[in-house]
Structure formats: C-alpha cells, structure tokens
C-alpha cells in the first residue's frame, strides 16, 4: 500500500492553487506534541522566543463547550488532500479523528495557531492561518474521510499521515504522530 504523494506534487498543487498549506514565510511552524503526552485536546502556539507551546485543555471525552464566532461558506476547488508519505498507527489516529470530530460538534471556535487531539501515538489537528476557525463535525468528518481515502487507513495496520487543505478558510485539518511537527 502506498501512502505518499511526492513533495514535488504537493508543491505543484500549492503553486497552481496560488496558496500553500504551510504557514506563511516569516512565521514559525509548530513542533510536534511531545511523545508521552496525555491523550486529550491541546492548543498550540508559537511563543515570542520561537518555541512551541502546547497547552493541555482536557480529556477529549469531556470536550470543551462548543463556541462559534463565525459561519463558513462552501468549499472551493483549490482545496485538496496531501499525504506526507509516512505511516501512523491506524487505531490511534482513528480514535483521535473521532474525538476531534466530536469536539467540533455543531461549531467549535479556536483562535490559536492549532488545536490538536491526541490518542495514544495518533494526533488529529486543525491549523489556523487566518483570524480564527470554527470547525463543525460534518465538515471535519468529510475532510478526514477524504484523507482516509487518499492516504490510506487500515484498521489494525498503518494509516498514511496527511492533511486536508481548506484554503478558502485559511485552514488545514489533518493527522500525524506525536513528536511530528505540523501547521
């Protein structure tokens, strides 16, 4: 089973779309959530000294109360899935994705650079490249389904790490392993 889309292909897609799923030049990407971190929800940000700060918010089963500050429109054609080419534990990432979708519910607003849900070695995350994001369970479930389809997900086996780039929202949503950077 192949999980990768070459980096070159990802760059070509980003150039063709006029956007990139990565932070803008001059911004710092987030380091991965440290191995050994507790399962649950984390908010990620970059401190003034350039280091990553992950703030534990609580257990995913006790998801934070849904908050919504905005409404989101229809998707545009420049949105796409990108696979990183490495595998993650399918059971852990499937649980992290399920918990992330549940957390989003009917609308969960976050203004930090990232929000992430950890389950075992799996991380499901959202990246904010704008002025805040509101995730909704239906949208996020669809994004994860597209990642599953294109990057691979086999119960009990590997899953391909990757993300859905929602360029019209200035956001991306994806999955990876603890210790691996994103956003």
Coordinates of C-alpha atoms in Angstrom, one line a residue, residues 35 67 70 91-92 98 103 106 117 121 143 164:
X35 CA 5.9 11.8 23.0
X67 CA -18.2 28.0 20.8
X70 CA -18.3 32.7 12.5
X91 CA -6.2 2.7 15.6
X92 CA -4.7 5.6 17.5
X98 CA -13.3 10.6 16.1
X103 CA -15.2 18.1 19.9
X106 CA -22.1 22.0 15.9
X117 CA -6.5 15.9 19.9
X121 CA 0.5 7.9 19.3
X143 CA -12.1 16.0 5.5
X164 CA -6.9 18.4 4.0

